[in-house]
């Protein structure tokens, strides 16, 4: 009723409740919501992007920039929802739909956390380690908990179907999240970071990881290895950028800016655009023309 009563709550692609449905005893039994897409076939992320054969069949011809566009559309939509002081709570691959144009649609919005009403459900893979053992019905999530789930979803889209805490010899999702064992390597000599593990086997996941931009890898490393939760932010406007830095990408390092930079660099050929690359990233000697074929 709080959502329905807020007439200003209109966000493209978010299927909010529009009206309650009651039975003849005047008991609430459901709600009316807008159809996700009128013109295109839509699929939940789990059954489309997270399974390689389905991804390649349903979205034939897609490149990596399409996956990044999906991520960017998701974080922009979540950022818009947060402006209304609403948290999704139960972020997972089945509550977001996608079409062949990389547009996204949010469903199951009746469980969103609003005011003092907690989201009563959740998935272990997307649950922040600090609240993993709690009953979802008994507390209000914080925005940091939401940001952890967002980072997890981005990871699972860019490495289609692979969870950040999955690894060779790992246990169930809840145990893996609780252990916080992030096995993907990250190196930054200037910051004296040398993070590596023998629990990540060579193969497609390591190849995808190796081909991600360094700032994407650092954002994942910070989130899943160090517990430093990355923000979801609005891109800064030009006037704000000029006051802080000449390089707009180095100003505010939330997911919107990070993903915007990635898609821009893909369009300019700075990274491999394959969904599933078959070789490691290689750089040309001339930095001014560092393009990958």
mmCIF file with all atom_site columns, C-alpha atoms in Angstrom, residues 120-274:
data_model
loop_
_atom_site.group_PDB
_atom_site.id
_atom_site.type_symbol
_atom_site.label_atom_id
_atom_site.label_alt_id
_atom_site.label_comp_id
_atom_site.label_asym_id
_atom_site.label_entity_id
_atom_site.label_seq_id
_atom_site.pdbx_PDB_ins_code
_atom_site.Cartn_x
_atom_site.Cartn_y
_atom_site.Cartn_z
_atom_site.occupancy
_atom_site.B_iso_or_equiv
_atom_site.pdbx_formal_charge
_atom_site.auth_seq_id
_atom_site.auth_comp_id
_atom_site.auth_asym_id
_atom_site.auth_atom_id
_atom_site.pdbx_PDB_model_num
ATOM 1   C CA . UNK A 1 120 ? 11.528 -10.871 4.181   1.00 0.00 ? 120 UNK A CA 1
ATOM 2   C CA . UNK A 1 121 ? 13.468 -12.977 1.659   1.00 0.00 ? 121 UNK A CA 1
ATOM 3   C CA . UNK A 1 122 ? 16.968 -13.308 0.249   1.00 0.00 ? 122 UNK A CA 1
ATOM 4   C CA . UNK A 1 123 ? 19.561 -15.546 -1.386  1.00 0.00 ? 123 UNK A CA 1
ATOM 5   C CA . UNK A 1 124 ? 22.774 -16.652 0.324   1.00 0.00 ? 124 UNK A CA 1
ATOM 6   C CA . UNK A 1 125 ? 24.935 -15.893 -2.705  1.00 0.00 ? 125 UNK A CA 1
ATOM 7   C CA . UNK A 1 126 ? 23.856 -12.248 -2.660  1.00 0.00 ? 126 UNK A CA 1
ATOM 8   C CA . UNK A 1 127 ? 23.756 -11.757 1.110   1.00 0.00 ? 127 UNK A CA 1
ATOM 9   C CA . UNK A 1 128 ? 26.417 -9.683  2.839   1.00 0.00 ? 128 UNK A CA 1
ATOM 10  C CA . UNK A 1 129 ? 28.490 -11.920 5.186   1.00 0.00 ? 129 UNK A CA 1
ATOM 11  C CA . UNK A 1 130 ? 27.541 -9.817  8.230   1.00 0.00 ? 130 UNK A CA 1
ATOM 12  C CA . UNK A 1 131 ? 23.833 -10.676 7.895   1.00 0.00 ? 131 UNK A CA 1
ATOM 13  C CA . UNK A 1 132 ? 24.143 -14.151 6.433   1.00 0.00 ? 132 UNK A CA 1
ATOM 14  C CA . UNK A 1 133 ? 22.836 -16.031 9.479   1.00 0.00 ? 133 UNK A CA 1
ATOM 15  C CA . UNK A 1 134 ? 20.023 -13.614 10.303  1.00 0.00 ? 134 UNK A CA 1
ATOM 16  C CA . UNK A 1 135 ? 16.306 -14.064 9.663   1.00 0.00 ? 135 UNK A CA 1
ATOM 17  C CA . UNK A 1 136 ? 15.510 -11.627 6.846   1.00 0.00 ? 136 UNK A CA 1
ATOM 18  C CA . UNK A 1 137 ? 12.128 -10.828 8.368   1.00 0.00 ? 137 UNK A CA 1
ATOM 19  C CA . UNK A 1 138 ? 13.601 -9.506  11.624  1.00 0.00 ? 138 UNK A CA 1
ATOM 20  C CA . UNK A 1 139 ? 15.815 -6.584  10.567  1.00 0.00 ? 139 UNK A CA 1
ATOM 21  C CA . UNK A 1 140 ? 16.200 -3.760  8.077   1.00 0.00 ? 140 UNK A CA 1
ATOM 22  C CA . UNK A 1 141 ? 18.986 -4.074  5.554   1.00 0.00 ? 141 UNK A CA 1
ATOM 23  C CA . UNK A 1 142 ? 21.491 -1.242  5.151   1.00 0.00 ? 142 UNK A CA 1
ATOM 24  C CA . UNK A 1 143 ? 22.600 0.261   1.861   1.00 0.00 ? 143 UNK A CA 1
ATOM 25  C CA . UNK A 1 144 ? 26.009 -1.436  2.320   1.00 0.00 ? 144 UNK A CA 1
ATOM 26  C CA . UNK A 1 145 ? 24.243 -4.803  2.271   1.00 0.00 ? 145 UNK A CA 1
ATOM 27  C CA . UNK A 1 146 ? 22.543 -3.818  -0.993  1.00 0.00 ? 146 UNK A CA 1
ATOM 28  C CA . UNK A 1 147 ? 25.824 -2.691  -2.545  1.00 0.00 ? 147 UNK A CA 1
ATOM 29  C CA . UNK A 1 148 ? 27.367 -6.083  -1.791  1.00 0.00 ? 148 UNK A CA 1
ATOM 30  C CA . UNK A 1 149 ? 24.499 -7.789  -3.624  1.00 0.00 ? 149 UNK A CA 1
ATOM 31  C CA . UNK A 1 150 ? 24.875 -5.403  -6.573  1.00 0.00 ? 150 UNK A CA 1
ATOM 32  C CA . UNK A 1 151 ? 28.601 -6.150  -6.872  1.00 0.00 ? 151 UNK A CA 1
ATOM 33  C CA . UNK A 1 152 ? 27.822 -9.871  -6.758  1.00 0.00 ? 152 UNK A CA 1
ATOM 34  C CA . UNK A 1 153 ? 25.265 -9.538  -9.552  1.00 0.00 ? 153 UNK A CA 1
ATOM 35  C CA . UNK A 1 154 ? 27.672 -7.530  -11.732 1.00 0.00 ? 154 UNK A CA 1
ATOM 36  C CA . UNK A 1 155 ? 30.333 -10.188 -11.175 1.00 0.00 ? 155 UNK A CA 1
ATOM 37  C CA . UNK A 1 156 ? 27.929 -12.980 -12.175 1.00 0.00 ? 156 UNK A CA 1
ATOM 38  C CA . UNK A 1 157 ? 26.964 -11.143 -15.363 1.00 0.00 ? 157 UNK A CA 1
ATOM 39  C CA . UNK A 1 158 ? 30.492 -10.268 -16.483 1.00 0.00 ? 158 UNK A CA 1
ATOM 40  C CA . UNK A 1 159 ? 31.636 -13.824 -15.674 1.00 0.00 ? 159 UNK A CA 1
ATOM 41  C CA . UNK A 1 160 ? 28.371 -15.375 -16.859 1.00 0.00 ? 160 UNK A CA 1
ATOM 42  C CA . UNK A 1 161 ? 26.943 -17.529 -14.067 1.00 0.00 ? 161 UNK A CA 1
ATOM 43  C CA . UNK A 1 162 ? 30.070 -17.679 -11.894 1.00 0.00 ? 162 UNK A CA 1
ATOM 44  C CA . UNK A 1 163 ? 29.802 -16.512 -8.273  1.00 0.00 ? 163 UNK A CA 1
ATOM 45  C CA . UNK A 1 164 ? 32.604 -14.415 -6.747  1.00 0.00 ? 164 UNK A CA 1
ATOM 46  C CA . UNK A 1 165 ? 33.167 -16.874 -3.899  1.00 0.00 ? 165 UNK A CA 1
ATOM 47  C CA . UNK A 1 166 ? 32.999 -20.064 -5.955  1.00 0.00 ? 166 UNK A CA 1
ATOM 48  C CA . UNK A 1 167 ? 36.289 -21.897 -6.216  1.00 0.00 ? 167 UNK A CA 1
ATOM 49  C CA . UNK A 1 168 ? 37.849 -25.293 -6.742  1.00 0.00 ? 168 UNK A CA 1
ATOM 50  C CA . UNK A 1 169 ? 37.056 -27.349 -3.650  1.00 0.00 ? 169 UNK A CA 1
ATOM 51  C CA . UNK A 1 170 ? 34.540 -24.831 -2.330  1.00 0.00 ? 170 UNK A CA 1
ATOM 52  C CA . UNK A 1 171 ? 31.473 -25.631 -0.267  1.00 0.00 ? 171 UNK A CA 1
ATOM 53  C CA . UNK A 1 172 ? 27.850 -24.425 -0.526  1.00 0.00 ? 172 UNK A CA 1
ATOM 54  C CA . UNK A 1 173 ? 27.129 -20.742 -1.366  1.00 0.00 ? 173 UNK A CA 1
ATOM 55  C CA . UNK A 1 174 ? 26.456 -19.701 2.243   1.00 0.00 ? 174 UNK A CA 1
ATOM 56  C CA . UNK A 1 175 ? 29.705 -21.224 3.525   1.00 0.00 ? 175 UNK A CA 1
ATOM 57  C CA . UNK A 1 176 ? 31.700 -19.727 0.668   1.00 0.00 ? 176 UNK A CA 1
ATOM 58  C CA . UNK A 1 177 ? 30.321 -16.241 1.338   1.00 0.00 ? 177 UNK A CA 1
ATOM 59  C CA . UNK A 1 178 ? 30.948 -16.593 5.065   1.00 0.00 ? 178 UNK A CA 1
ATOM 60  C CA . UNK A 1 179 ? 34.573 -17.631 4.456   1.00 0.00 ? 179 UNK A CA 1
ATOM 61  C CA . UNK A 1 180 ? 35.123 -14.633 2.129   1.00 0.00 ? 180 UNK A CA 1
ATOM 62  C CA . UNK A 1 181 ? 37.637 -16.636 0.138   1.00 0.00 ? 181 UNK A CA 1
ATOM 63  C CA . UNK A 1 182 ? 38.057 -14.645 -3.076  1.00 0.00 ? 182 UNK A CA 1
ATOM 64  C CA . UNK A 1 183 ? 40.434 -16.604 -5.285  1.00 0.00 ? 183 UNK A CA 1
ATOM 65  C CA . UNK A 1 184 ? 40.748 -14.344 -8.313  1.00 0.00 ? 184 UNK A CA 1
ATOM 66  C CA . UNK A 1 185 ? 44.219 -12.758 -8.548  1.00 0.00 ? 185 UNK A CA 1
ATOM 67  C CA . UNK A 1 186 ? 44.845 -9.043  -8.320  1.00 0.00 ? 186 UNK A CA 1
ATOM 68  C CA . UNK A 1 187 ? 48.196 -7.245  -8.394  1.00 0.00 ? 187 UNK A CA 1
ATOM 69  C CA . UNK A 1 188 ? 49.036 -3.605  -7.918  1.00 0.00 ? 188 UNK A CA 1
ATOM 70  C CA . UNK A 1 189 ? 52.740 -3.036  -7.152  1.00 0.00 ? 189 UNK A CA 1
ATOM 71  C CA . UNK A 1 190 ? 52.244 0.682   -6.465  1.00 0.00 ? 190 UNK A CA 1
ATOM 72  C CA . UNK A 1 191 ? 49.782 -0.202  -3.677  1.00 0.00 ? 191 UNK A CA 1
ATOM 73  C CA . UNK A 1 192 ? 51.822 -3.245  -2.632  1.00 0.00 ? 192 UNK A CA 1
ATOM 74  C CA . UNK A 1 193 ? 48.944 -5.610  -3.455  1.00 0.00 ? 193 UNK A CA 1
ATOM 75  C CA . UNK A 1 194 ? 49.732 -9.166  -4.478  1.00 0.00 ? 194 UNK A CA 1
ATOM 76  C CA . UNK A 1 195 ? 46.594 -11.270 -4.120  1.00 0.00 ? 195 UNK A CA 1
ATOM 77  C CA . UNK A 1 196 ? 46.703 -14.780 -5.552  1.00 0.00 ? 196 UNK A CA 1
ATOM 78  C CA . UNK A 1 197 ? 45.405 -18.283 -4.917  1.00 0.00 ? 197 UNK A CA 1
ATOM 79  C CA . UNK A 1 198 ? 45.960 -21.802 -6.197  1.00 0.00 ? 198 UNK A CA 1
ATOM 80  C CA . UNK A 1 199 ? 42.225 -22.537 -5.926  1.00 0.00 ? 199 UNK A CA 1
ATOM 81  C CA . UNK A 1 200 ? 41.349 -20.905 -9.254  1.00 0.00 ? 200 UNK A CA 1
ATOM 82  C CA . UNK A 1 201 ? 42.036 -23.323 -12.067 1.00 0.00 ? 201 UNK A CA 1
ATOM 83  C CA . UNK A 1 202 ? 43.070 -22.258 -15.551 1.00 0.00 ? 202 UNK A CA 1
ATOM 84  C CA . UNK A 1 203 ? 40.128 -22.049 -17.906 1.00 0.00 ? 203 UNK A CA 1
ATOM 85  C CA . UNK A 1 204 ? 37.420 -19.765 -19.189 1.00 0.00 ? 204 UNK A CA 1
ATOM 86  C CA . UNK A 1 205 ? 36.776 -17.960 -15.890 1.00 0.00 ? 205 UNK A CA 1
ATOM 87  C CA . UNK A 1 206 ? 40.436 -17.024 -15.476 1.00 0.00 ? 206 UNK A CA 1
ATOM 88  C CA . UNK A 1 207 ? 40.590 -15.904 -19.113 1.00 0.00 ? 207 UNK A CA 1
ATOM 89  C CA . UNK A 1 208 ? 37.565 -13.648 -18.654 1.00 0.00 ? 208 UNK A CA 1
ATOM 90  C CA . UNK A 1 209 ? 39.077 -12.257 -15.449 1.00 0.00 ? 209 UNK A CA 1
ATOM 91  C CA . UNK A 1 210 ? 42.430 -11.604 -17.146 1.00 0.00 ? 210 UNK A CA 1
ATOM 92  C CA . UNK A 1 211 ? 40.654 -9.638  -19.881 1.00 0.00 ? 211 UNK A CA 1
ATOM 93  C CA . UNK A 1 212 ? 38.692 -7.374  -17.540 1.00 0.00 ? 212 UNK A CA 1
ATOM 94  C CA . UNK A 1 213 ? 39.995 -3.796  -17.110 1.00 0.00 ? 213 UNK A CA 1
ATOM 95  C CA . UNK A 1 214 ? 42.224 -3.307  -14.091 1.00 0.00 ? 214 UNK A CA 1
ATOM 96  C CA . UNK A 1 215 ? 39.776 -0.952  -12.355 1.00 0.00 ? 215 UNK A CA 1
ATOM 97  C CA . UNK A 1 216 ? 36.987 -3.560  -12.646 1.00 0.00 ? 216 UNK A CA 1
ATOM 98  C CA . UNK A 1 217 ? 39.261 -6.204  -11.126 1.00 0.00 ? 217 UNK A CA 1
ATOM 99  C CA . UNK A 1 218 ? 40.268 -3.800  -8.363  1.00 0.00 ? 218 UNK A CA 1
ATOM 100 C CA . UNK A 1 219 ? 36.624 -3.016  -7.555  1.00 0.00 ? 219 UNK A CA 1
ATOM 101 C CA . UNK A 1 220 ? 35.852 -6.729  -7.224  1.00 0.00 ? 220 UNK A CA 1
ATOM 102 C CA . UNK A 1 221 ? 39.006 -7.365  -5.196  1.00 0.00 ? 221 UNK A CA 1
ATOM 103 C CA . UNK A 1 222 ? 38.179 -4.490  -2.833  1.00 0.00 ? 222 UNK A CA 1
ATOM 104 C CA . UNK A 1 223 ? 34.625 -5.737  -2.354  1.00 0.00 ? 223 UNK A CA 1
ATOM 105 C CA . UNK A 1 224 ? 35.107 -9.472  -2.041  1.00 0.00 ? 224 UNK A CA 1
ATOM 106 C CA . UNK A 1 225 ? 38.620 -9.769  -0.585  1.00 0.00 ? 225 UNK A CA 1
ATOM 107 C CA . UNK A 1 226 ? 38.850 -6.638  1.579   1.00 0.00 ? 226 UNK A CA 1
ATOM 108 C CA . UNK A 1 227 ? 35.181 -6.038  2.348   1.00 0.00 ? 227 UNK A CA 1
ATOM 109 C CA . UNK A 1 228 ? 35.371 -2.442  1.079   1.00 0.00 ? 228 UNK A CA 1
ATOM 110 C CA . UNK A 1 229 ? 31.939 -2.081  -0.464  1.00 0.00 ? 229 UNK A CA 1
ATOM 111 C CA . UNK A 1 230 ? 31.860 -0.086  -3.695  1.00 0.00 ? 230 UNK A CA 1
ATOM 112 C CA . UNK A 1 231 ? 29.218 2.634   -4.026  1.00 0.00 ? 231 UNK A CA 1
ATOM 113 C CA . UNK A 1 232 ? 26.540 2.936   -6.681  1.00 0.00 ? 232 UNK A CA 1
ATOM 114 C CA . UNK A 1 233 ? 26.790 6.543   -7.758  1.00 0.00 ? 233 UNK A CA 1
ATOM 115 C CA . UNK A 1 234 ? 25.500 9.077   -10.217 1.00 0.00 ? 234 UNK A CA 1
ATOM 116 C CA . UNK A 1 235 ? 27.980 10.185  -12.867 1.00 0.00 ? 235 UNK A CA 1
ATOM 117 C CA . UNK A 1 236 ? 29.359 13.609  -12.001 1.00 0.00 ? 236 UNK A CA 1
ATOM 118 C CA . UNK A 1 237 ? 28.279 16.497  -14.211 1.00 0.00 ? 237 UNK A CA 1
ATOM 119 C CA . UNK A 1 238 ? 30.960 18.407  -16.103 1.00 0.00 ? 238 UNK A CA 1
ATOM 120 C CA . UNK A 1 239 ? 30.979 21.346  -13.678 1.00 0.00 ? 239 UNK A CA 1
ATOM 121 C CA . UNK A 1 240 ? 31.711 19.022  -10.742 1.00 0.00 ? 240 UNK A CA 1
ATOM 122 C CA . UNK A 1 241 ? 34.438 17.219  -12.686 1.00 0.00 ? 241 UNK A CA 1
ATOM 123 C CA . UNK A 1 242 ? 36.224 20.476  -13.517 1.00 0.00 ? 242 UNK A CA 1
ATOM 124 C CA . UNK A 1 243 ? 36.401 21.371  -9.839  1.00 0.00 ? 243 UNK A CA 1
ATOM 125 C CA . UNK A 1 244 ? 38.087 18.115  -8.854  1.00 0.00 ? 244 UNK A CA 1
ATOM 126 C CA . UNK A 1 245 ? 40.054 16.603  -11.714 1.00 0.00 ? 245 UNK A CA 1
ATOM 127 C CA . UNK A 1 246 ? 40.773 16.838  -15.418 1.00 0.00 ? 246 UNK A CA 1
ATOM 128 C CA . UNK A 1 247 ? 40.017 13.143  -15.763 1.00 0.00 ? 247 UNK A CA 1
ATOM 129 C CA . UNK A 1 248 ? 36.340 12.393  -15.185 1.00 0.00 ? 248 UNK A CA 1
ATOM 130 C CA . UNK A 1 249 ? 36.993 8.654   -14.762 1.00 0.00 ? 249 UNK A CA 1
ATOM 131 C CA . UNK A 1 250 ? 39.250 9.242   -11.755 1.00 0.00 ? 250 UNK A CA 1
ATOM 132 C CA . UNK A 1 251 ? 36.803 11.320  -9.745  1.00 0.00 ? 251 UNK A CA 1
ATOM 133 C CA . UNK A 1 252 ? 34.020 9.172   -8.360  1.00 0.00 ? 252 UNK A CA 1
ATOM 134 C CA . UNK A 1 253 ? 34.672 5.476   -8.543  1.00 0.00 ? 253 UNK A CA 1
ATOM 135 C CA . UNK A 1 254 ? 31.230 3.981   -8.079  1.00 0.00 ? 254 UNK A CA 1
ATOM 136 C CA . UNK A 1 255 ? 29.840 1.260   -10.327 1.00 0.00 ? 255 UNK A CA 1
ATOM 137 C CA . UNK A 1 256 ? 28.077 3.632   -12.713 1.00 0.00 ? 256 UNK A CA 1
ATOM 138 C CA . UNK A 1 257 ? 31.315 5.395   -13.589 1.00 0.00 ? 257 UNK A CA 1
ATOM 139 C CA . UNK A 1 258 ? 33.388 2.207   -13.642 1.00 0.00 ? 258 UNK A CA 1
ATOM 140 C CA . UNK A 1 259 ? 30.983 0.457   -16.025 1.00 0.00 ? 259 UNK A CA 1
ATOM 141 C CA . UNK A 1 260 ? 30.584 3.591   -18.159 1.00 0.00 ? 260 UNK A CA 1
ATOM 142 C CA . UNK A 1 261 ? 34.350 3.698   -18.612 1.00 0.00 ? 261 UNK A CA 1
ATOM 143 C CA . UNK A 1 262 ? 34.452 -0.006  -19.507 1.00 0.00 ? 262 UNK A CA 1
ATOM 144 C CA . UNK A 1 263 ? 31.794 0.269   -22.203 1.00 0.00 ? 263 UNK A CA 1
ATOM 145 C CA . UNK A 1 264 ? 33.480 3.370   -23.610 1.00 0.00 ? 264 UNK A CA 1
ATOM 146 C CA . UNK A 1 265 ? 36.824 1.570   -23.826 1.00 0.00 ? 265 UNK A CA 1
ATOM 147 C CA . UNK A 1 266 ? 35.202 -1.475  -25.439 1.00 0.00 ? 266 UNK A CA 1
ATOM 148 C CA . UNK A 1 267 ? 33.674 0.743   -28.113 1.00 0.00 ? 267 UNK A CA 1
ATOM 149 C CA . UNK A 1 268 ? 37.115 2.212   -28.805 1.00 0.00 ? 268 UNK A CA 1
ATOM 150 C CA . UNK A 1 269 ? 38.719 -1.230  -29.052 1.00 0.00 ? 269 UNK A CA 1
ATOM 151 C CA . UNK A 1 270 ? 40.845 -1.043  -25.901 1.00 0.00 ? 270 UNK A CA 1
ATOM 152 C CA . UNK A 1 271 ? 39.658 -4.451  -24.643 1.00 0.00 ? 271 UNK A CA 1
ATOM 153 C CA . UNK A 1 272 ? 38.600 -7.710  -26.225 1.00 0.00 ? 272 UNK A CA 1
ATOM 154 C CA . UNK A 1 273 ? 34.894 -7.666  -26.939 1.00 0.00 ? 273 UNK A CA 1
ATOM 155 C CA . UNK A 1 274 ? 34.374 -11.443 -26.903 1.00 0.00 ? 274 UNK A CA 1
#
